mmCIF file of C-alpha atoms in Angstrom:
data_model
loop_
_atom_site.group_PDB
_atom_site.id
_atom_site.type_symbol
_atom_site.label_atom_id
_atom_site.label_comp_id
_atom_site.label_asym_id
_atom_site.label_seq_id
_atom_site.Cartn_x
_atom_site.Cartn_y
_atom_site.Cartn_z
ATOM 1 C CA UNK A 8 0.000 0.000 0.000
ATOM 2 C CA UNK A 9 1.542 3.307 -1.046
ATOM 3 C CA UNK A 10 2.091 6.021 1.490
ATOM 4 C CA UNK A 11 0.384 9.371 0.994
ATOM 5 C CA UNK A 12 2.926 12.134 0.623
ATOM 6 C CA UNK A 13 2.701 15.033 3.047
ATOM 7 C CA UNK A 14 2.994 17.305 0.009
ATOM 8 C CA UNK A 15 -0.500 16.170 -0.986
ATOM 9 C CA UNK A 16 -1.674 18.066 2.096
ATOM 10 C CA UNK A 17 -2.293 21.634 0.815
ATOM 11 C CA UNK A 18 -1.338 23.269 4.124
ATOM 12 C CA UNK A 19 1.955 21.412 4.353
ATOM 13 C CA UNK A 20 2.648 21.976 0.657
ATOM 14 C CA UNK A 21 2.250 25.741 1.175
ATOM 15 C CA UNK A 22 4.493 25.596 4.226
ATOM 16 C CA UNK A 23 7.127 23.551 2.356
ATOM 17 C CA UNK A 24 7.254 26.010 -0.535
ATOM 18 C CA UNK A 25 7.671 28.872 1.924
ATOM 19 C CA UNK A 26 10.357 26.921 3.776
ATOM 20 C CA UNK A 27 12.241 26.395 0.517
ATOM 21 C CA UNK A 28 12.608 30.167 0.108
ATOM 22 C CA UNK A 29 13.467 30.668 3.777
ATOM 23 C CA UNK A 30 15.982 27.821 4.071
ATOM 24 C CA UNK A 31 17.871 28.868 0.965
ATOM 25 C CA UNK A 32 17.971 32.448 2.260
ATOM 26 C CA UNK A 33 19.260 31.323 5.675
ATOM 27 C CA UNK A 34 22.143 29.332 4.206
ATOM 28 C CA UNK A 35 22.970 32.057 1.687
ATOM 29 C CA UNK A 36 23.086 34.629 4.497
ATOM 30 C CA UNK A 37 25.317 32.387 6.615
ATOM 31 C CA UNK A 38 27.662 31.966 3.675
ATOM 32 C CA UNK A 39 27.750 35.722 3.058
ATOM 33 C CA UNK A 40 28.663 36.552 6.649
ATOM 34 C CA UNK A 41 31.487 34.006 6.627
ATOM 35 C CA UNK A 42 32.731 35.208 3.253
ATOM 36 C CA UNK A 43 32.638 38.891 4.235
ATOM 37 C CA UNK A 44 34.491 38.218 7.497
ATOM 38 C CA UNK A 45 37.144 36.293 5.571
ATOM 39 C CA UNK A 46 37.419 39.043 2.967
ATOM 40 C CA UNK A 47 37.817 41.627 5.735
ATOM 41 C CA UNK A 48 40.332 39.770 7.919
ATOM 42 C CA UNK A 49 41.729 36.787 5.931
ATOM 43 C CA UNK A 50 41.764 35.081 9.339
ATOM 44 C CA UNK A 51 40.513 31.561 10.066
ATOM 45 C CA UNK A 52 40.113 32.600 13.694
ATOM 46 C CA UNK A 53 37.655 35.393 12.939
ATOM 47 C CA UNK A 54 35.703 33.189 10.531
ATOM 48 C CA UNK A 55 35.427 30.693 13.400
ATOM 49 C CA UNK A 56 34.275 33.477 15.722
ATOM 50 C CA UNK A 57 31.612 34.460 13.188
ATOM 51 C CA UNK A 58 30.434 30.851 12.964
ATOM 52 C CA UNK A 59 30.276 30.599 16.762
ATOM 53 C CA UNK A 60 28.314 33.855 16.979
ATOM 54 C CA UNK A 61 25.602 32.243 14.835
ATOM 55 C CA UNK A 62 25.528 29.081 16.959
ATOM 56 C CA UNK A 63 25.942 30.516 20.462
ATOM 57 C CA UNK A 64 22.503 32.212 20.731
ATOM 58 C CA UNK A 65 20.860 28.794 20.386
ATOM 59 C CA UNK A 66 21.918 27.959 23.940
ATOM 60 C CA UNK A 67 19.630 30.629 25.369
ATOM 61 C CA UNK A 68 17.124 31.701 22.732
ATOM 62 C CA UNK A 69 16.003 28.286 21.445
ATOM 63 C CA UNK A 70 14.712 27.078 24.873
ATOM 64 C CA UNK A 71 12.991 30.440 25.453
ATOM 65 C CA UNK A 72 11.133 30.199 22.176
ATOM 66 C CA UNK A 73 10.237 26.606 22.985
ATOM 67 C CA UNK A 74 8.128 28.023 25.825
ATOM 68 C CA UNK A 75 6.749 30.747 23.561
ATOM 69 C CA UNK A 76 5.835 28.175 20.879
ATOM 70 C CA UNK A 77 3.410 26.502 23.270
ATOM 71 C CA UNK A 78 1.621 29.814 23.923
ATOM 72 C CA UNK A 79 1.223 31.740 20.667
ATOM 73 C CA UNK A 80 -0.464 31.527 17.301
ATOM 74 C CA UNK A 81 2.207 29.588 15.414
ATOM 75 C CA UNK A 82 1.248 30.912 12.003
ATOM 76 C CA UNK A 83 1.866 34.502 13.033
ATOM 77 C CA UNK A 84 4.920 33.457 15.037
ATOM 78 C CA UNK A 85 6.565 31.987 11.938
ATOM 79 C CA UNK A 86 5.608 35.025 9.847
ATOM 80 C CA UNK A 87 7.060 37.363 12.499
ATOM 81 C CA UNK A 88 10.241 35.277 12.504
ATOM 82 C CA UNK A 89 10.557 35.561 8.717
ATOM 83 C CA UNK A 90 9.953 39.313 8.898
ATOM 84 C CA UNK A 91 12.718 39.572 11.505
ATOM 85 C CA UNK A 92 15.081 37.625 9.251
ATOM 86 C CA UNK A 93 14.253 39.970 6.374
ATOM 87 C CA UNK A 94 14.890 42.966 8.643
ATOM 88 C CA UNK A 95 18.333 41.658 9.660
ATOM 89 C CA UNK A 96 19.430 41.099 6.055
ATOM 90 C CA UNK A 97 18.023 44.490 5.041
ATOM 91 C CA UNK A 98 19.828 46.279 7.885
ATOM 92 C CA UNK A 99 23.024 44.411 6.968
ATOM 93 C CA UNK A 100 22.627 45.661 3.415
ATOM 94 C CA UNK A 101 22.168 49.259 4.627
ATOM 95 C CA UNK A 102 25.135 49.031 7.010
ATOM 96 C CA UNK A 103 27.296 47.587 4.257
ATOM 97 C CA UNK A 104 26.170 50.290 1.817
ATOM 98 C CA UNK A 105 26.360 53.400 4.024
ATOM 99 C CA UNK A 106 28.760 52.573 6.880
ATOM 100 C CA UNK A 107 31.251 50.199 5.337
ATOM 101 C CA UNK A 108 32.651 46.705 5.707
ATOM 102 C CA UNK A 109 34.139 46.646 9.207
ATOM 103 C CA UNK A 110 34.758 43.569 11.345
ATOM 104 C CA UNK A 111 32.894 44.795 14.486
ATOM 105 C CA UNK A 112 29.761 45.587 12.482
ATOM 106 C CA UNK A 113 29.953 42.304 10.592
ATOM 107 C CA UNK A 114 30.242 40.342 13.850
ATOM 108 C CA UNK A 115 27.362 42.324 15.351
ATOM 109 C CA UNK A 116 25.096 41.577 12.399
ATOM 110 C CA UNK A 117 26.218 37.944 12.411
ATOM 111 C CA UNK A 118 25.278 37.682 16.084
ATOM 112 C CA UNK A 119 21.869 39.304 15.479
ATOM 113 C CA UNK A 120 21.266 36.914 12.603
ATOM 114 C CA UNK A 121 22.143 33.986 14.900
ATOM 115 C CA UNK A 122 19.708 35.260 17.542
ATOM 116 C CA UNK A 123 16.836 35.482 15.069
ATOM 117 C CA UNK A 124 17.692 32.132 13.468
ATOM 118 C CA UNK A 125 17.666 30.430 16.893
ATOM 119 C CA UNK A 126 14.144 31.724 17.544
ATOM 120 C CA UNK A 127 12.670 30.184 14.402
ATOM 121 C CA UNK A 128 13.462 26.499 14.844
ATOM 122 C CA UNK A 129 11.105 25.775 17.801
ATOM 123 C CA UNK A 130 8.294 27.652 16.072
ATOM 124 C CA UNK A 131 8.664 25.645 12.861
ATOM 125 C CA UNK A 132 9.032 22.257 14.556
ATOM 126 C CA UNK A 133 5.971 22.896 16.710
ATOM 127 C CA UNK A 134 3.943 24.008 13.681
ATOM 128 C CA UNK A 135 4.578 20.967 11.443
ATOM 129 C CA UNK A 136 2.623 18.357 13.515
ATOM 130 C CA UNK A 137 -0.350 20.728 13.496
ATOM 131 C CA UNK A 138 -0.398 20.841 9.688
ATOM 132 C CA UNK A 139 -0.206 17.077 9.063
ATOM 133 C CA UNK A 140 -1.597 13.951 10.694
ATOM 134 C CA UNK A 141 0.489 11.301 12.450
ATOM 135 C CA UNK A 142 0.697 9.089 9.341
ATOM 136 C CA UNK A 143 2.025 11.998 7.260
ATOM 137 C CA UNK A 144 4.486 13.246 9.881
ATOM 138 C CA UNK A 145 7.497 11.018 8.971
ATOM 139 C CA UNK A 146 7.107 12.015 5.333
ATOM 140 C CA UNK A 147 6.850 15.702 6.270
ATOM 141 C CA UNK A 148 9.952 15.555 8.462
ATOM 142 C CA UNK A 149 11.805 13.626 5.745
ATOM 143 C CA UNK A 150 10.979 16.296 3.178
ATOM 144 C CA UNK A 151 12.223 18.900 5.633
ATOM 145 C CA UNK A 152 15.493 17.012 6.094
ATOM 146 C CA UNK A 153 16.005 16.772 2.338
ATOM 147 C CA UNK A 154 15.295 20.490 1.969
ATOM 148 C CA UNK A 155 17.726 21.360 4.762
ATOM 149 C CA UNK A 156 20.569 19.220 3.445
ATOM 150 C CA UNK A 157 20.048 20.203 -0.177
ATOM 151 C CA UNK A 158 19.955 23.897 0.715
ATOM 152 C CA UNK A 159 23.127 23.528 2.768
ATOM 153 C CA UNK A 160 24.906 22.521 -0.456
ATOM 154 C CA UNK A 161 23.014 24.560 -3.059
ATOM 155 C CA UNK A 162 22.638 27.894 -1.239
ATOM 156 C CA UNK A 163 26.374 28.639 -0.820
ATOM 157 C CA UNK A 164 26.877 27.737 -4.488
ATOM 158 C CA UNK A 165 24.125 30.190 -5.492
ATOM 159 C CA UNK A 166 25.598 32.916 -3.286
ATOM 160 C CA UNK A 167 29.112 32.311 -4.646
ATOM 161 C CA UNK A 168 27.810 32.443 -8.225
ATOM 162 C CA UNK A 169 25.970 35.690 -7.495
ATOM 163 C CA UNK A 170 29.184 37.207 -6.141
ATOM 164 C CA UNK A 171 30.845 36.617 -9.501
ATOM 165 C CA UNK A 172 28.163 38.745 -11.165
ATOM 166 C CA UNK A 173 26.989 41.297 -8.585
ATOM 167 C CA UNK A 174 28.249 43.192 -5.518
ATOM 168 C CA UNK A 175 27.545 41.589 -2.095
ATOM 169 C CA UNK A 176 24.691 44.028 -1.491
ATOM 170 C CA UNK A 177 22.663 42.335 -4.203
ATOM 171 C CA UNK A 178 22.957 38.952 -2.495
ATOM 172 C CA UNK A 179 21.502 40.456 0.695
ATOM 173 C CA UNK A 180 18.689 41.976 -1.383
ATOM 174 C CA UNK A 181 17.980 38.517 -2.801
ATOM 175 C CA UNK A 182 17.921 37.003 0.707
ATOM 176 C CA UNK A 183 15.599 39.755 1.975
ATOM 177 C CA UNK A 184 13.181 39.147 -0.886
ATOM 178 C CA UNK A 185 13.270 35.387 -0.259
ATOM 179 C CA UNK A 186 12.327 35.868 3.421
ATOM 180 C CA UNK A 187 9.519 38.238 2.423
ATOM 181 C CA UNK A 188 8.202 35.748 -0.147
ATOM 182 C CA UNK A 189 8.224 33.000 2.487
ATOM 183 C CA UNK A 190 6.228 35.190 4.862
ATOM 184 C CA UNK A 191 3.659 36.040 2.187
ATOM 185 C CA UNK A 192 3.210 32.373 1.249
ATOM 186 C CA UNK A 193 2.817 31.354 4.906
ATOM 187 C CA UNK A 194 0.094 33.981 5.312
ATOM 188 C CA UNK A 195 -2.215 31.512 3.563
ATOM 189 C CA UNK A 196 -1.825 28.913 6.312
ATOM 190 C CA UNK A 197 -4.673 28.328 8.758
ATOM 191 C CA UNK A 198 -4.406 29.897 12.191
ATOM 192 C CA UNK A 199 -2.675 27.327 14.410
ATOM 193 C CA UNK A 200 -2.843 28.225 18.060
ATOM 194 C CA UNK A 201 -0.429 26.844 20.627
ATOM 195 C CA UNK A 202 -1.843 25.489 23.849
ATOM 196 C CA UNK A 203 -2.387 28.816 25.579
ATOM 197 C CA UNK A 204 -2.560 28.714 29.330
ATOM 198 C CA UNK A 205 -4.692 31.241 31.127
ATOM 199 C CA UNK A 206 -3.154 30.318 34.482
ATOM 200 C CA UNK A 207 -0.710 32.420 36.446
ATOM 201 C CA UNK A 208 2.320 30.284 35.593
ATOM 202 C CA UNK A 209 5.320 32.249 34.365
ATOM 203 C CA UNK A 210 7.473 31.456 31.386
ATOM 204 C CA UNK A 211 10.219 30.241 33.735
ATOM 205 C CA UNK A 212 7.786 27.888 35.489
ATOM 206 C CA UNK A 213 6.674 26.539 32.129
ATOM 207 C CA UNK A 214 10.320 26.017 31.126
ATOM 208 C CA UNK A 215 11.036 24.070 34.324
ATOM 209 C CA UNK A 216 7.848 22.062 33.779
ATOM 210 C CA UNK A 217 9.108 21.185 30.311
ATOM 211 C CA UNK A 218 12.440 19.944 31.691
ATOM 212 C CA UNK A 219 10.618 17.891 34.334
ATOM 213 C CA UNK A 220 8.352 16.405 31.683
ATOM 214 C CA UNK A 221 11.345 15.380 29.555
ATOM 215 C CA UNK A 222 13.181 13.903 32.542
ATOM 216 C CA UNK A 223 10.133 11.915 33.651
ATOM 217 C CA UNK A 224 9.773 10.250 30.245
ATOM 218 C CA UNK A 225 12.125 7.265 29.691
ATOM 219 C CA UNK A 226 11.730 7.601 25.926
ATOM 220 C CA UNK A 227 12.572 11.302 25.804
ATOM 221 C CA UNK A 228 15.584 10.808 28.093
ATOM 222 C CA UNK A 229 16.990 8.053 25.890
ATOM 223 C CA UNK A 230 16.322 9.974 22.670
ATOM 224 C CA UNK A 231 18.023 13.078 24.051
ATOM 225 C CA UNK A 232 21.080 11.012 24.968
ATOM 226 C CA UNK A 233 20.950 9.282 21.572
ATOM 227 C CA UNK A 234 20.931 12.703 19.906
ATOM 228 C CA UNK A 235 23.897 13.758 22.021
ATOM 229 C CA UNK A 236 25.739 10.559 21.090
ATOM 230 C CA UNK A 237 24.982 11.123 17.414
ATOM 231 C CA UNK A 238 26.436 14.612 17.848
ATOM 232 C CA UNK A 239 29.644 13.207 19.317
ATOM 233 C CA UNK A 240 29.998 10.539 16.639
ATOM 234 C CA UNK A 241 28.531 11.105 13.169
ATOM 235 C CA UNK A 242 27.980 14.856 13.318
ATOM 236 C CA UNK A 243 31.406 15.452 14.876
ATOM 237 C CA UNK A 244 32.965 13.345 12.144
ATOM 238 C CA UNK A 245 31.287 15.576 9.540
ATOM 239 C CA UNK A 246 32.668 18.668 11.309
ATOM 240 C CA UNK A 247 36.137 17.094 11.237
ATOM 241 C CA UNK A 248 36.074 16.185 7.535
ATOM 242 C CA UNK A 249 39.044 18.461 6.706
ATOM 243 C CA UNK A 250 41.130 16.652 9.324
ATOM 244 C CA UNK A 251 39.778 13.292 8.162
ATOM 245 C CA UNK A 252 40.806 14.144 4.612
ATOM 246 C CA UNK A 253 44.262 15.218 5.689
ATOM 247 C CA UNK A 254 44.785 12.153 7.872
ATOM 248 C CA UNK A 255 43.200 9.251 5.999
ATOM 249 C CA UNK A 256 43.544 10.471 2.386
ATOM 250 C CA UNK A 257 46.116 12.587 0.564
ATOM 251 C CA UNK A 258 44.446 15.708 1.943
ATOM 252 C CA UNK A 259 44.095 17.567 -1.329
ATOM 253 C CA UNK A 260 41.250 19.988 -2.013
ATOM 254 C CA UNK A 261 39.851 17.466 -4.498
ATOM 255 C CA UNK A 262 39.776 14.759 -1.801
ATOM 256 C CA UNK A 263 37.982 17.065 0.641
ATOM 257 C CA UNK A 264 35.490 18.048 -2.042
ATOM 258 C CA UNK A 265 34.805 14.367 -2.754
ATOM 259 C CA UNK A 266 34.257 13.563 0.925
ATOM 260 C CA UNK A 267 32.049 16.620 1.437
ATOM 261 C CA UNK A 268 29.983 15.893 -1.675
ATOM 262 C CA UNK A 269 29.364 12.303 -0.608
ATOM 263 C CA UNK A 270 28.441 13.465 2.886
ATOM 264 C CA UNK A 271 25.858 15.830 1.400
ATOM 265 C CA UNK A 272 24.495 13.119 -0.885
ATOM 266 C CA UNK A 273 24.234 10.725 2.066
ATOM 267 C CA UNK A 274 22.209 13.259 4.041
ATOM 268 C CA UNK A 275 19.801 13.775 1.166
ATOM 269 C CA UNK A 276 19.312 9.999 0.731
ATOM 270 C CA UNK A 277 18.796 9.657 4.484
ATOM 271 C CA UNK A 278 16.093 12.320 4.417
ATOM 272 C CA UNK A 279 14.412 10.597 1.477
ATOM 273 C CA UNK A 280 14.506 7.218 3.233
ATOM 274 C CA UNK A 281 13.008 8.505 6.474
ATOM 275 C CA UNK A 282 10.266 10.219 4.459
ATOM 276 C CA UNK A 283 9.128 6.771 3.290
ATOM 277 C CA UNK A 284 8.503 5.544 6.842
ATOM 278 C CA UNK A 285 5.124 5.381 8.517
ATOM 279 C CA UNK A 286 4.255 6.842 11.887
ATOM 280 C CA UNK A 287 4.706 3.623 13.912
ATOM 281 C CA UNK A 288 6.824 4.493 16.945
ATOM 282 C CA UNK A 289 8.054 0.926 17.554
ATOM 283 C CA UNK A 290 9.263 0.654 13.946
ATOM 284 C CA UNK A 291 11.053 3.990 14.184
ATOM 285 C CA UNK A 292 12.759 2.983 17.433
ATOM 286 C CA UNK A 293 14.091 -0.169 15.774
ATOM 287 C CA UNK A 294 15.260 1.941 12.826
ATOM 288 C CA UNK A 295 17.154 4.288 15.158
ATOM 289 C CA UNK A 296 18.907 1.363 16.854
ATOM 290 C CA UNK A 297 19.799 -0.088 13.454
ATOM 291 C CA UNK A 298 21.148 3.275 12.247
ATOM 292 C CA UNK A 299 23.384 3.692 15.281
ATOM 293 C CA UNK A 300 24.649 0.102 14.987
ATOM 294 C CA UNK A 301 25.313 0.616 11.265
ATOM 295 C CA UNK A 302 27.248 3.787 12.022
ATOM 296 C CA UNK A 303 29.554 1.749 14.236
ATOM 297 C CA UNK A 304 30.102 -0.812 11.475
ATOM 298 C CA UNK A 305 30.987 1.901 8.945
ATOM 299 C CA UNK A 306 33.598 3.331 11.300
ATOM 300 C CA UNK A 307 35.559 0.062 11.400
ATOM 301 C CA UNK A 308 37.021 0.251 7.838
ATOM 302 C CA UNK A 309 38.086 3.868 8.494
ATOM 303 C CA UNK A 310 40.710 2.492 10.863
ATOM 304 C CA UNK A 311 42.602 1.246 7.809
ATOM 305 C CA UNK A 312 44.253 3.072 4.926
ATOM 306 C CA UNK A 313 41.791 3.293 2.029
ATOM 307 C CA UNK A 314 41.685 5.169 -1.294
ATOM 308 C CA UNK A 315 39.603 8.313 -1.351
ATOM 309 C CA UNK A 316 36.538 6.886 -3.079
ATOM 310 C CA UNK A 317 35.984 3.938 -0.675
ATOM 311 C CA UNK A 318 36.494 6.432 2.165
ATOM 312 C CA UNK A 319 33.965 8.776 0.550
ATOM 313 C CA UNK A 320 31.410 5.949 0.343
ATOM 314 C CA UNK A 321 31.912 5.270 4.061
ATOM 315 C CA UNK A 322 31.514 8.967 4.881
ATOM 316 C CA UNK A 323 28.348 9.079 2.774
ATOM 317 C CA UNK A 324 26.986 6.087 4.676
ATOM 318 C CA UNK A 325 27.745 7.669 8.064
ATOM 319 C CA UNK A 326 26.042 10.866 6.882
ATOM 320 C CA UNK A 327 23.011 8.881 5.707
ATOM 321 C CA UNK A 328 22.567 7.188 9.085
ATOM 322 C CA UNK A 329 23.306 10.482 10.860
ATOM 323 C CA UNK A 330 20.298 12.000 9.079
ATOM 324 C CA UNK A 331 18.133 8.960 9.809
ATOM 325 C CA UNK A 332 19.022 9.269 13.499
ATOM 326 C CA UNK A 333 18.358 12.994 13.618
ATOM 327 C CA UNK A 334 15.090 13.025 11.677
ATOM 328 C CA UNK A 335 13.910 9.741 13.188
ATOM 329 C CA UNK A 336 14.434 11.047 16.723
ATOM 330 C CA UNK A 337 12.557 14.202 15.813
ATOM 331 C CA UNK A 338 9.612 12.197 14.446
ATOM 332 C CA UNK A 339 9.366 10.006 17.554
ATOM 333 C CA UNK A 340 9.479 13.047 19.824
ATOM 334 C CA UNK A 341 6.830 14.808 17.721
ATOM 335 C CA UNK A 342 4.555 11.759 17.822
ATOM 336 C CA UNK A 343 4.861 11.024 21.530
ATOM 337 C CA UNK A 344 5.174 14.455 23.182
ATOM 338 C CA UNK A 345 2.201 15.971 24.935
ATOM 339 C CA UNK A 346 0.688 18.626 22.680
ATOM 340 C CA UNK A 347 0.854 21.245 25.429
ATOM 341 C CA UNK A 348 4.601 20.697 25.905
ATOM 342 C CA UNK A 349 5.750 19.902 22.364
ATOM 343 C CA UNK A 350 7.418 23.274 21.805
ATOM 344 C CA UNK A 351 9.544 22.914 24.935
ATOM 345 C CA UNK A 352 10.462 19.299 24.163
ATOM 346 C CA UNK A 353 11.539 20.151 20.626
ATOM 347 C CA UNK A 354 13.464 23.254 21.723
ATOM 348 C CA UNK A 355 15.491 21.243 24.242
ATOM 349 C CA UNK A 356 16.133 18.571 21.605
ATOM 350 C CA UNK A 357 17.191 21.281 19.147
ATOM 351 C CA UNK A 358 19.624 22.775 21.643
ATOM 352 C CA UNK A 359 21.310 19.387 22.007
ATOM 353 C CA UNK A 360 21.263 18.785 18.243
ATOM 354 C CA UNK A 361 22.729 22.209 17.423
ATOM 355 C CA UNK A 362 25.291 22.638 20.178
ATOM 356 C CA UNK A 363 26.311 18.980 20.495
ATOM 357 C CA UNK A 364 28.325 18.820 17.236
ATOM 358 C CA UNK A 365 30.385 21.885 18.153
ATOM 359 C CA UNK A 366 31.230 20.411 21.555
ATOM 360 C CA UNK A 367 31.771 16.980 20.011
ATOM 361 C CA UNK A 368 34.132 18.322 17.360
ATOM 362 C CA UNK A 369 36.137 20.031 20.100
ATOM 363 C CA UNK A 370 36.300 16.908 22.291
ATOM 364 C CA UNK A 371 36.923 14.416 19.495
ATOM 365 C CA UNK A 372 39.368 16.758 17.784
ATOM 366 C CA UNK A 373 41.318 17.031 21.041
ATOM 367 C CA UNK A 374 41.364 13.246 21.469
ATOM 368 C CA UNK A 375 42.609 12.820 17.899
ATOM 369 C CA UNK A 376 45.267 15.480 18.478
ATOM 370 C CA UNK A 377 46.584 13.982 21.723
ATOM 371 C CA UNK A 378 46.036 10.247 21.228
ATOM 372 C CA UNK A 379 45.713 9.820 17.461
ATOM 373 C CA UNK A 380 42.905 9.519 14.937
ATOM 374 C CA UNK A 381 42.444 5.737 15.416
ATOM 375 C CA UNK A 382 41.764 6.244 19.134
ATOM 376 C CA UNK A 383 39.097 8.812 18.283
ATOM 377 C CA UNK A 384 37.432 6.438 15.800
ATOM 378 C CA UNK A 385 37.510 3.555 18.304
ATOM 379 C CA UNK A 386 35.850 5.785 20.920
ATOM 380 C CA UNK A 387 33.175 6.807 18.397
ATOM 381 C CA UNK A 388 32.625 3.151 17.523
ATOM 382 C CA UNK A 389 32.212 2.212 21.202
ATOM 383 C CA UNK A 390 29.752 5.055 21.795
ATOM 384 C CA UNK A 391 27.687 3.993 18.779
ATOM 385 C CA UNK A 392 27.490 0.353 19.851
ATOM 386 C CA UNK A 393 26.649 1.262 23.453
ATOM 387 C CA UNK A 394 23.893 3.650 22.337
ATOM 388 C CA UNK A 395 22.368 1.112 19.945
ATOM 389 C CA UNK A 396 22.342 -1.549 22.663
ATOM 390 C CA UNK A 397 20.907 0.826 25.269
ATOM 391 C CA UNK A 398 18.145 2.003 22.944
ATOM 392 C CA UNK A 399 17.219 -1.563 22.052
ATOM 393 C CA UNK A 400 17.149 -2.761 25.666
ATOM 394 C CA UNK A 401 15.255 0.327 26.843
ATOM 395 C CA UNK A 402 12.492 -0.017 24.256
ATOM 396 C CA UNK A 403 10.335 -2.116 26.594
ATOM 397 C CA UNK A 404 10.008 0.830 28.984
ATOM 398 C CA UNK A 405 8.647 3.096 26.242
ATOM 399 C CA UNK A 406 5.170 1.622 26.111
ATOM 400 C CA UNK A 407 3.752 4.176 28.503
ATOM 401 C CA UNK A 408 5.132 6.988 26.357
ATOM 402 C CA UNK A 409 3.604 5.938 23.043
ATOM 403 C CA UNK A 410 0.130 6.718 21.918
#
């Protein structure tokens, strides 16, 4: 029996089209900030600082907007977020045009962009389950994963091509228009209200209640830890691809491009595969355990010297299962979380998913530096096997969490 695509749902189809504009604009803007900082300083350090300034706000702002997502009209929340993104790119354009290209201003605008970007993720993840039914949810999340991973590759290429034809200001104009288009398209969505509480509880009390809810659920606890493990293993490995290329291959730019391309292709295939799954929680749990176990198996050949193309196939496989783990965990959390707390659950999961790879790359990179790359891979392999086993053995305690 064929599965109905979430894109057949007119509300989700409208949202997906809007998200296509917005996601491309987000990745193009990120590329532009990194490129402008490099052009201004020619310093890897300052490019790293710019990247961190986009990521750092997630630690604080994402959980806050998880609470807000459970309280507001999500349609207007997403539109307000897109308008804020358009405002940031427009102000960046004006600063660039009338003030000049200075490092402090670039870092300030990069930080503001990171703050606004961090606010949008909980709103969008809370909105999706309200646009589709449970059977369509895996397909919807899979389409979102494919869009995210495709845009991550395509958007920088579009921005770089535009820079060969136009000044940087025109790229920011293009991004501003894309955010505005996304907001206009989303205006056609139905009003989707969060679970608004008329009680006297404060936002802080709601945030604590969300943490307590997550801690009390065996399934959510395990999935959070699984997401953290995935961040330390597969996602960290993707962050360390330049070092992987330089250590396990000849380290040329062509080798790195091959590894990166296969990693991107693996993510897209992983998103497509998860989109074909149905909304059965038990099946998804088994799939997550299989993906983590398979990740461990793919790490074993990396311990040996291989030509670049076999290594690229292994990297693509790790990236595929990385995406299955990330999107699969998201689907299970969406399906099993209480509707009144979904925004807070997803915001806490997002914080782990976004910050975990940066911490993991630092930890695993340090281990590789001090003890060698094989030791790092063996540790990743052990973490993967332990997580797969723990998830499989813990599945029996999840019955009370499923619905």
